[in-house]
XYZ file of C-alpha atoms in Angstrom:
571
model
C 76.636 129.294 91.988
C 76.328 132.215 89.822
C 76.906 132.466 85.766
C 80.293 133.993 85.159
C 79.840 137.864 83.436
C 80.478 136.517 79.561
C 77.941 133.695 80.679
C 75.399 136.444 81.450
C 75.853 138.611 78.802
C 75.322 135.890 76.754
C 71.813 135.120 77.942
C 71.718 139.172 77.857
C 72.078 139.286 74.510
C 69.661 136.248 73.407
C 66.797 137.409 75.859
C 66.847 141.114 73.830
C 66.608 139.004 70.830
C 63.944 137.223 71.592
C 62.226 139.672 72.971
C 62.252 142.301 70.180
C 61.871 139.456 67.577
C 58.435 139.233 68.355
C 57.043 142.871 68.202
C 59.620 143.703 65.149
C 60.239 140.444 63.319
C 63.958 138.066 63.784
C 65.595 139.483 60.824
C 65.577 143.524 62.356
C 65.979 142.164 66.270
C 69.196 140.300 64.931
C 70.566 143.576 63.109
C 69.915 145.599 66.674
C 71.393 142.822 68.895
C 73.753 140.879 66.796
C 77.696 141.359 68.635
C 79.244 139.040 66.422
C 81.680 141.170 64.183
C 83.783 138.202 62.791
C 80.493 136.704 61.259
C 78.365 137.682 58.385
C 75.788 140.438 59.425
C 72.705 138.987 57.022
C 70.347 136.787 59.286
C 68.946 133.683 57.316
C 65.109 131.742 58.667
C 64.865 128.466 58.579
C 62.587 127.695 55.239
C 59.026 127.935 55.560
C 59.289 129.247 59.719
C 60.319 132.733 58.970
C 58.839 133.395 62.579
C 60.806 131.174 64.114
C 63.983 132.663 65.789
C 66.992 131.119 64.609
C 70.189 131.897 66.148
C 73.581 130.828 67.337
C 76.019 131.422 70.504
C 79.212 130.915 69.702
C 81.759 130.036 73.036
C 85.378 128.338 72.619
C 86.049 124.943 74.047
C 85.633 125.211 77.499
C 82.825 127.995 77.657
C 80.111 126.175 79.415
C 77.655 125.590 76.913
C 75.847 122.694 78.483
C 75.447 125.190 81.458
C 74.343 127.638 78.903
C 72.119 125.360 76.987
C 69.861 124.912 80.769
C 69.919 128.372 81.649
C 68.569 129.717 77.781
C 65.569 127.146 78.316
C 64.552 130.119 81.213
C 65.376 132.986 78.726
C 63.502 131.502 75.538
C 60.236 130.346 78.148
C 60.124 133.732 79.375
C 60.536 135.612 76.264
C 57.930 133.541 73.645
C 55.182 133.663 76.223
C 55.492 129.701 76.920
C 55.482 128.728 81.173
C 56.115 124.939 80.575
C 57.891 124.336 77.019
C 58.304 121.342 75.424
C 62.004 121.372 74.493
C 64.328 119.037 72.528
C 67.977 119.043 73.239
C 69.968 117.759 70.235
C 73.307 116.451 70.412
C 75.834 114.800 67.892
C 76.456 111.698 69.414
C 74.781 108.699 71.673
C 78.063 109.465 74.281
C 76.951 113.255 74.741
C 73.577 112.652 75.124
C 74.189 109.730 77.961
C 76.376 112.712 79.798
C 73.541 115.467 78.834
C 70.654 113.166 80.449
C 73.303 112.511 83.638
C 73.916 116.628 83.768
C 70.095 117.542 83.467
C 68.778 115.052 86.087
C 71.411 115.305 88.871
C 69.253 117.354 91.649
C 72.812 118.478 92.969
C 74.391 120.059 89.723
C 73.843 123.660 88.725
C 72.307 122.440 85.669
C 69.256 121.157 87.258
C 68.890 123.572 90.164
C 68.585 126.187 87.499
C 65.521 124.274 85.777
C 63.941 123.558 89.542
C 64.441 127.392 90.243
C 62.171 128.737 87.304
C 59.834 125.950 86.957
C 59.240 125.076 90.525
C 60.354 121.995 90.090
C 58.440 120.569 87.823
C 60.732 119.414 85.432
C 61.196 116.043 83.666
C 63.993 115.060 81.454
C 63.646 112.218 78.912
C 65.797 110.209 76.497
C 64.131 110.186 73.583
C 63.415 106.516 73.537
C 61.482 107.312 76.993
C 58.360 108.965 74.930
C 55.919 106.727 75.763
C 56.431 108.262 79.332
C 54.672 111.356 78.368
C 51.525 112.132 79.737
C 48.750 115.104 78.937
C 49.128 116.960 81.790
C 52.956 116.658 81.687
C 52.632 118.985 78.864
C 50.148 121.140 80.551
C 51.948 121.346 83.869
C 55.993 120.293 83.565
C 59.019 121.563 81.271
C 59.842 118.052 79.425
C 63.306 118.092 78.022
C 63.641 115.489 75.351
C 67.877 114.477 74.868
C 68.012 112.931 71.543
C 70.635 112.546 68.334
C 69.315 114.471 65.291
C 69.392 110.954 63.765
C 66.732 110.205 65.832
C 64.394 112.557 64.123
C 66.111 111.067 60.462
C 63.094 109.096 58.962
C 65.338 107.075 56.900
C 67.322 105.648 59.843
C 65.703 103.387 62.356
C 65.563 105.479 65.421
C 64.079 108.214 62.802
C 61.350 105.528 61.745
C 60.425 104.360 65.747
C 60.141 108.398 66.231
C 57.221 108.563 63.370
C 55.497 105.683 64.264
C 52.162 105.855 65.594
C 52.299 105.003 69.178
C 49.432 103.485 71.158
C 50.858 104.914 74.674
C 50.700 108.855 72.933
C 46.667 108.343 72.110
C 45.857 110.961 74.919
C 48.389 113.355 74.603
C 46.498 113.505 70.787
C 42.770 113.239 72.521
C 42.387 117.094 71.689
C 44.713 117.288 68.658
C 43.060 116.824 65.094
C 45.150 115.851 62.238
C 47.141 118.322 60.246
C 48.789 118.796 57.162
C 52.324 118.393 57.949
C 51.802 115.379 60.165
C 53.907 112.484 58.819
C 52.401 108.665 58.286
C 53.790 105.799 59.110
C 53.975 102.927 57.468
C 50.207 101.710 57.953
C 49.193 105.521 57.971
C 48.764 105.907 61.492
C 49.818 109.441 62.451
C 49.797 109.988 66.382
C 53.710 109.292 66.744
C 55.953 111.077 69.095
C 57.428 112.874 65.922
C 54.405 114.591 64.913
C 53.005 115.649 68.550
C 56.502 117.404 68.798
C 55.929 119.567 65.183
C 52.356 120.477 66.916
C 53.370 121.607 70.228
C 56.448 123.513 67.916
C 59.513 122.863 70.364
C 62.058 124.991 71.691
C 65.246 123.506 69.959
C 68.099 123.203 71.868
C 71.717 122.268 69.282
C 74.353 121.579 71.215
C 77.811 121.383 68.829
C 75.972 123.039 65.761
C 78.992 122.490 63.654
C 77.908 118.709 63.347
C 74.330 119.385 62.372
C 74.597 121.804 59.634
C 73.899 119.779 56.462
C 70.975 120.188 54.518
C 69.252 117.313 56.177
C 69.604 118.286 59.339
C 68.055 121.608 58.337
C 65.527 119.221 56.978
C 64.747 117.656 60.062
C 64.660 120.980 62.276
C 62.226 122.371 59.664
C 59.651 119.008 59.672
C 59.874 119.725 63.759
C 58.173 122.937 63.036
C 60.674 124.638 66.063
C 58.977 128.134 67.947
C 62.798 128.869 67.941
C 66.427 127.552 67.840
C 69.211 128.751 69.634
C 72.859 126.448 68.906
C 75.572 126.146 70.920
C 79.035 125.909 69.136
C 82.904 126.783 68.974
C 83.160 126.741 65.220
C 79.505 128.051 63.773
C 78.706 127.476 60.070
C 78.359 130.940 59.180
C 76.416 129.726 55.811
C 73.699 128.490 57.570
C 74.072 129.802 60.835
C 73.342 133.247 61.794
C 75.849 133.994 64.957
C 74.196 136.294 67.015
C 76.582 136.709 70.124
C 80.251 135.671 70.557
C 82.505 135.099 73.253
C 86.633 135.233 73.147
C 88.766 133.384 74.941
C 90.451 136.036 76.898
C 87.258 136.393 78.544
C 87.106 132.816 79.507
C 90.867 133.015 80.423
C 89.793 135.931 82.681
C 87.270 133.619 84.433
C 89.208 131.115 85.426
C 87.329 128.802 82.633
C 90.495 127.474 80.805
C 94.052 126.631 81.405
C 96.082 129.739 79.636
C 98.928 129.892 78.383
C 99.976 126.600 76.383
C 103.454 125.988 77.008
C 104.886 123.402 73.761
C 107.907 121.725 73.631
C 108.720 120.623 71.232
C 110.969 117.150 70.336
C 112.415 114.712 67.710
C 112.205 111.484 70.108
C 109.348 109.998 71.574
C 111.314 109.071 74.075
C 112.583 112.468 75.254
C 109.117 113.984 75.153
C 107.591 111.059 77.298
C 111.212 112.128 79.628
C 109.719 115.765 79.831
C 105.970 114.955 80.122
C 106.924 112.706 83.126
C 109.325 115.259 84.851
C 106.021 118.209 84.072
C 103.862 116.147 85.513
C 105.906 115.551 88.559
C 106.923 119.654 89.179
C 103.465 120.101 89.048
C 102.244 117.864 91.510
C 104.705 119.315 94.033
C 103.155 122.581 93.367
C 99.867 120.797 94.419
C 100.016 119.854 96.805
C 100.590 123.056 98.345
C 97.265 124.098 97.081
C 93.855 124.363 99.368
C 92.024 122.086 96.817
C 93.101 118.885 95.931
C 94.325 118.029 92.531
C 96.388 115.283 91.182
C 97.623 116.062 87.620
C 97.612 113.759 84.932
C 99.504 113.398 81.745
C 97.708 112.678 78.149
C 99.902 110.335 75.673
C 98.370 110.272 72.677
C 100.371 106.484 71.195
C 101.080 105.396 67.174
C 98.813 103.317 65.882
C 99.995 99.232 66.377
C 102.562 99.130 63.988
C 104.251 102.465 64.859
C 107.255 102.455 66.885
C 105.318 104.697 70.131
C 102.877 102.081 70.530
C 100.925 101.465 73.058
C 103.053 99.051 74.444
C 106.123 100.883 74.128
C 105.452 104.059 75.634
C 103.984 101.970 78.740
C 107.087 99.836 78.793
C 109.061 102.932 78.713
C 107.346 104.619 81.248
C 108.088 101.892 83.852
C 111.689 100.960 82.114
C 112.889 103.749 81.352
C 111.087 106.470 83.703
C 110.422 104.646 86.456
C 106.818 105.432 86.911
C 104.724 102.868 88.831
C 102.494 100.640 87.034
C 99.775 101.056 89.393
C 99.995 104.775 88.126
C 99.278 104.564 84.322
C 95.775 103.625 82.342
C 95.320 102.615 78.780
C 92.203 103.645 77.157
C 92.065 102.351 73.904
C 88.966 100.229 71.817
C 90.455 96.683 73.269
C 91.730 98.070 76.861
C 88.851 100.170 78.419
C 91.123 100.732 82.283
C 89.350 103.818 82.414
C 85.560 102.620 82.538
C 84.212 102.681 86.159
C 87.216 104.662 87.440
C 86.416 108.365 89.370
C 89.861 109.952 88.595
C 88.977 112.898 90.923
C 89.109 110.041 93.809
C 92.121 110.974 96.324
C 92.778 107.332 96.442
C 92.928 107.043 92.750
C 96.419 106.514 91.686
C 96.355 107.243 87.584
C 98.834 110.239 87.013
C 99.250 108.595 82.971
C 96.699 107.865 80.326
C 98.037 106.044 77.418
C 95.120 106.066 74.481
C 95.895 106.115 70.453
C 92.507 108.170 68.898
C 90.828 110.701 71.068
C 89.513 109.629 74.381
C 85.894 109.327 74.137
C 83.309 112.091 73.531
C 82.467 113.658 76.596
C 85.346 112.303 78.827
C 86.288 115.020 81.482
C 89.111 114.969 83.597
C 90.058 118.822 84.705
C 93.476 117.330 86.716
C 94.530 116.355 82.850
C 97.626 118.930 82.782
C 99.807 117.530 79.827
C 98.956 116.430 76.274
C 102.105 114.070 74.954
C 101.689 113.648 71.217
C 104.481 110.790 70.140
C 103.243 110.416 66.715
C 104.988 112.821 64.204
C 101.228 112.961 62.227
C 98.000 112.836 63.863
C 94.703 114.142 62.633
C 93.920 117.849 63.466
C 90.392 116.813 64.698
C 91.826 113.960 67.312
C 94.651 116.847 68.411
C 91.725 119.640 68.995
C 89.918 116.869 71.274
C 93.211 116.250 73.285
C 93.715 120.294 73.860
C 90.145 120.514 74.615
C 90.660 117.819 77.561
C 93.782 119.506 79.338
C 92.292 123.124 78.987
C 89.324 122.872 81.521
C 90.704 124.231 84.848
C 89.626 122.326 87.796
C 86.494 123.508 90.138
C 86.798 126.821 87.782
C 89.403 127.977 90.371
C 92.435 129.997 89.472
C 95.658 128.525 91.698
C 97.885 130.343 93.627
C 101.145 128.833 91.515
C 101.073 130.201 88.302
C 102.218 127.171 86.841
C 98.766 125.027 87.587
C 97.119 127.630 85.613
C 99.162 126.651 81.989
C 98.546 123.838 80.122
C 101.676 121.943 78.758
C 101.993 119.900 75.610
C 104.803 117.776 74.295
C 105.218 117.136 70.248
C 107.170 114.897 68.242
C 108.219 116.350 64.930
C 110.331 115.511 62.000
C 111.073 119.468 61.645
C 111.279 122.301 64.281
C 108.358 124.678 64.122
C 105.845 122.218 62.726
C 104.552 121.348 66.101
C 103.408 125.007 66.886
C 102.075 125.831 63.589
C 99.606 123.125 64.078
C 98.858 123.931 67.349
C 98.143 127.430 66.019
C 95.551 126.431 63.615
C 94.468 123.654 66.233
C 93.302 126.371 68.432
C 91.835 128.284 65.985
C 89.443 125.761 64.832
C 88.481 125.576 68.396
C 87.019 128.813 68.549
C 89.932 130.857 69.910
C 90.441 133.020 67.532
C 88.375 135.656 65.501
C 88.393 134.604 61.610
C 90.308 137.117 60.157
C 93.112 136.846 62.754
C 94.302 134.170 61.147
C 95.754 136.755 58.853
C 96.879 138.722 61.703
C 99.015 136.271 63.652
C 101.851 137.975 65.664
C 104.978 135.929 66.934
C 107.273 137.523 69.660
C 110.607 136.034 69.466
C 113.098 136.547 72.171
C 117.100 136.924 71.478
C 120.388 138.127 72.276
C 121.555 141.562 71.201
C 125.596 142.039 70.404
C 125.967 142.750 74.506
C 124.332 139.765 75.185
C 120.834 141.474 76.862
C 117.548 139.879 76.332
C 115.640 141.460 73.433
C 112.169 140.982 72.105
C 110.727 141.570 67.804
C 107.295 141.309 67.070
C 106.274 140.911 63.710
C 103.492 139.300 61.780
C 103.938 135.271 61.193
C 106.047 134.357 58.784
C 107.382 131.159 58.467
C 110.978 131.559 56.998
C 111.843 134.251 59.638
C 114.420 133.879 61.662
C 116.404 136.438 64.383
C 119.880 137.178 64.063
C 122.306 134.568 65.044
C 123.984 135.513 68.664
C 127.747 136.283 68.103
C 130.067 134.067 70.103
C 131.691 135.087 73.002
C 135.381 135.159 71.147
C 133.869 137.039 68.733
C 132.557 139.940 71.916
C 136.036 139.904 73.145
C 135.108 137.623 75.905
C 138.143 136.572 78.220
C 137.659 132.452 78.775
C 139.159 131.767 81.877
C 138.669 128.609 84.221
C 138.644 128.442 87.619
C 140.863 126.795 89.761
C 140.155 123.553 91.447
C 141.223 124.219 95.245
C 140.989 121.663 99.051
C 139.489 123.509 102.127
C 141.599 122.380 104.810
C 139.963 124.769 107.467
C 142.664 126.590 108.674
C 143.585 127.156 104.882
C 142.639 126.966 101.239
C 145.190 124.950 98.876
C 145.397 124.342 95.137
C 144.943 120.702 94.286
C 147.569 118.852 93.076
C 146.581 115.300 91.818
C 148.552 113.514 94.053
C 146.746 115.149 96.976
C 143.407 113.431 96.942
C 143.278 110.463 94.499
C 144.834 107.295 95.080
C 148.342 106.287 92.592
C 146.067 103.902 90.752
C 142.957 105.209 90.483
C 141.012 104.899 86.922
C 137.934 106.203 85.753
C 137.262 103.613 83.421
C 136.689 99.780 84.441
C 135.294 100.953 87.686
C 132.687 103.167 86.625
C 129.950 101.867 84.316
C 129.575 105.098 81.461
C 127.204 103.642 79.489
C 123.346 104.887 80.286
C 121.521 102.648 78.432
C 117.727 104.506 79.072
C 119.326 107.937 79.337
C 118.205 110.356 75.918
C 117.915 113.767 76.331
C 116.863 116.615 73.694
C 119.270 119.323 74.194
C 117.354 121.342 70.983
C 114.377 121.007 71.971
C 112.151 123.689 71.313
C 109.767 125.755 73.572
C 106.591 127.692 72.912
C 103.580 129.467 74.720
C 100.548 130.036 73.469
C 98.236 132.531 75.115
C 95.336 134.499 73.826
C 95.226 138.379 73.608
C 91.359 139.671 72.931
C 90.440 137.499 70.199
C 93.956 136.737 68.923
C 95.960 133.842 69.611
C 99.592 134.795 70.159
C 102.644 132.473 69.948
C 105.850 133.691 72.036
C 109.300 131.674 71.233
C 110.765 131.110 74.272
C 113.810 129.325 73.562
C 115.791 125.642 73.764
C 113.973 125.245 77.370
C 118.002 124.804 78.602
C 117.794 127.162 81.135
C 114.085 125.284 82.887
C 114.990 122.358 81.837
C 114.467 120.934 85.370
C 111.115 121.419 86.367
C 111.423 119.645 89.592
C 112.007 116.085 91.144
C 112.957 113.399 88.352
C 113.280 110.022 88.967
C 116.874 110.137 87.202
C 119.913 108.518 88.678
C 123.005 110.613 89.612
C 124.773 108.662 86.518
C 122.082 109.807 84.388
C 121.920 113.696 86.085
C 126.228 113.260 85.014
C 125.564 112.514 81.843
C 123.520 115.005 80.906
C 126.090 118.081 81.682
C 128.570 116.199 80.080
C 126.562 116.465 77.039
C 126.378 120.307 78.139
């Protein structure tokens, strides 16, 4: 496998740091290698380790940064003049570090081979409750990753406290180590913990979603672990305590095949019609699939109301089956009482989940590439659980652009109260995932296409503005248009005949009685509106694209001819 080109730049960019930062100090290397123009130029040291490089990477959702994270541990060994580091790899949460340990000890993932490759294999990766597993020439002869929570290192929380207390199973790892001033003591002053061997052997600091960890205590905490450096990996840096030194756009992941791109939105004002749309995406798209070398089954995201809203849980699944007509067998709910995801490899070919019904975000970490379409039925939802549901439908599976364009988009449905309200959140969704410079949030520009006065397709550009709106088409009376109707006329072979009534329906035929005209499960938006959102350098641009009429059928539906009737009456 080999790094994609914004991957290697990347690791370009923090191996000059490094580098430099030891002949000319961090502060002057960052000025000379900082590419970071959206984010403040000043760099700021962590108190009291002004020789320890401190520096962040900052990659959108979707950039790799795990991969990232295992390839910098080469760069930063190479460049400080360590061959076997001791390196801890902090993460926000207890779910990210389970996946993190899985990732860094799997022999057949990239991840790993990339360790094996530099340090000949002799590599050991440990949760941070496995300490006790350290020995002395481990740390004269191995790279030891330690995957840990920064509450871990928190004295005032119990994992902190186990961290800092003297340990008898770490008395030779200290056989050669005196006791210094910044060691901490435990409760019965003992000082050879696990917490205090790390601030002597000064770690390589690994931060994997910085944005969690910049508080003042978790400075705290990296500063009482006495770092040799810190590189962070994030989407949305602190740029008050972080000092950014390389960034990467989303164009250039879009370029790489990294991310699903453009967003398509529709947008609707029942749950019910979105969950119709979602279902009949989901469906065009697996047609397309199945076409395609690589297997992929795509899946649809509903994100449900809580209990007492009317797109429960239940609801949407009863409408999916009711009123859609999708198998059971083919939908999952994930949710803190219904866990029908645990255990199950949705990648499988014999897995048969095409629907995921969950109410918060799915839980951290959860990866699913074949997830296609985010469904949001509630008409409010947090930005933070929306950002988490983009994130899961924008990976694109095996990092492998498809030959149908439309398996390279990402769809979402909305439910709104309003028209537009669904893409101006999506906007600023994306933004605070890193897809956008800062300052472009001043510079959004909206392309809206409409009809000119001889009906041709035209396109205005213009900086966002909420109250603006094109010019109303004129109607075709108004253009002079001619309404004429065609005749109904009977091929009888040899000759062509207009109808007359009594020609082909019987003297007492009726159309009502007979035929049942009520469709009890059919709704259909005819408004509904449409929106893609792509990304253009570091700009995200949103592109009206209409009612969706005209692609309104995407592909195979599981509607009835009565139903497929009633919409064009309704037309």
């Amino acid at each position: 496998m080999e790094l994609k080109e914004y991957q290697q730049k990347t690791l370009d960019a923090l191996k000059n740091f490094l580098t430099e930062a030891k002949v000319i100090g961090c502060a002057e290397a960052f000025a000379k290698h900082r590419d970071a123009p959206s984010y403040p130029r000043e760099y700021s040291p962590l108190p009291s380790l002004d020789d320890a490089p401190y520096i962040c990477l900052r990659l959108p959702t979707g950039g790799g940064k795990t991969l990232l994270g295992a390839c910098s541990i080469r760069v930063a060994a190479t460049a400080l003049g360590k061959d076997y580091p001791l390196v801890l790899w902090l993460v926000p949460s207890d779910v990210i570090r389970q996946q993190t340990l899985k990732l860094l000890r799997d022999p057949t993932k990239f991840y790993r081979q990339e360790l094996d490759a530099k340090f000949k294999g002799q590599v050991n990766v440990f949760d941070v409750t496995e300490f006790r597993q350290l020995r002395p020439q481990d740390l004269e002869q191995s790279l030891n990753i330690f995957v840990a929570t920064f509450q871990s290192f928190r004295v005032e929380d119990r994992d902190g406290r186990k961290v800092y207390q003297s340990n008898e199973f770490l008395e030779p790892c200290f056989r050669n180590i005196s006791r210094q001033d910044y060691f901490k003591d435990d409760a019965t002053g003992g000082w050879k913990s696990f917490g205090n061997l790390i601030a002597y052997l000064r770690p390589l600091i690994i931060v994997d979603e910085a944005h969690n960890n910049s508080t003042k205590l978790s400075l705290k905490v990296m500063q009482d672990l006495r770092p040799s450096a810190v590189i962070e990996f994030t989407a949305t840096p602190d740029e008050n305590n972080s000092n950014i030194l390389y960034q990467v756009s989303a164009q250039e992941l879009k370029a790489e095949a990294m991310i699903k791109l453009p967003i398509i939105l529709r947008e609707s004002l029942s749950w019910e019609a979105a969950i119709d749309e979602a279902v009949q995406k989901r469906t065009a798209l697996e047609t397309l699939a199945n076409r395609e070398a690589e297997y992929i089954r795509p899946i649809v995201l509903f994100q449900a109301e809580n209990r007492n809203g009317e797109a429960n849980v239940e609801a949407v699944k009863k409408y999916l089956i009711d009123g859609a007509k999708v198998p059971a067998n083919q939908i999952a709910v994930a949710t803190g009482e219904r866990r029908e995801l645990d255990g199950v490899n949705l990648s499988a070919r014999d897995c048969p989940i095409r629907y995921v019904i969950t109410v918060q975000a799915l839980k951290e970490g959860w990866d699913c590439p074949f997830a296609y379409v985010f469904c949001s039925l509630a008409k409010v939802h947090s930005s933070t659980a929306a950002e988490q549901f983009l994130g899961r439908v924008l990976r694109m599976p095996n990092v492998t652009p498809r030959s149908a364009p439309a398996l390279n988009k990402a769809y979402a449905f909305a439910v709104v109260n309003e028209w537009h309200k669904a893409a101006a959140k999506l906007r600023d969704n994306l933004v605070d995932m890193g897809f956008e410079k800062e300052e472009a949030k001043y510079a959004i520009q909206q392309t809206l296409i409409y009809k000119d006065e001889d009906n041709r397709n035209k396109s205005l550009s213009a900086l966002y503005d909420e109250n603006f709106a094109p010019a109303q088409d004129k109607s075709p009376s108004a253009r002079g248009v001619k309404f004429e109707i065609p005749m109904l006329c009977l091929d009888f072979g040899d000759r062509i005949e207009v109808a007359e009534r009594l020609a082909f329906l019987p003297t007492k035929w009726r159309l009502t009685g007979k035929y049942d005209t009520a469709l009890p499960n059919f709704r259909r938006d005819v408004e509904a509106q449409v929106y893609e959102f792509d990304v253009a350098g570091h700009k995200v641009t949103e592109k009206y694209i209409g009612d969706g009429a005209a692609n309104l059928f995407h592909g195979e539906t599981n509607w009835t001819h009565a139903e497929l009737i009633g919409w064009f009456a309704d037309r």
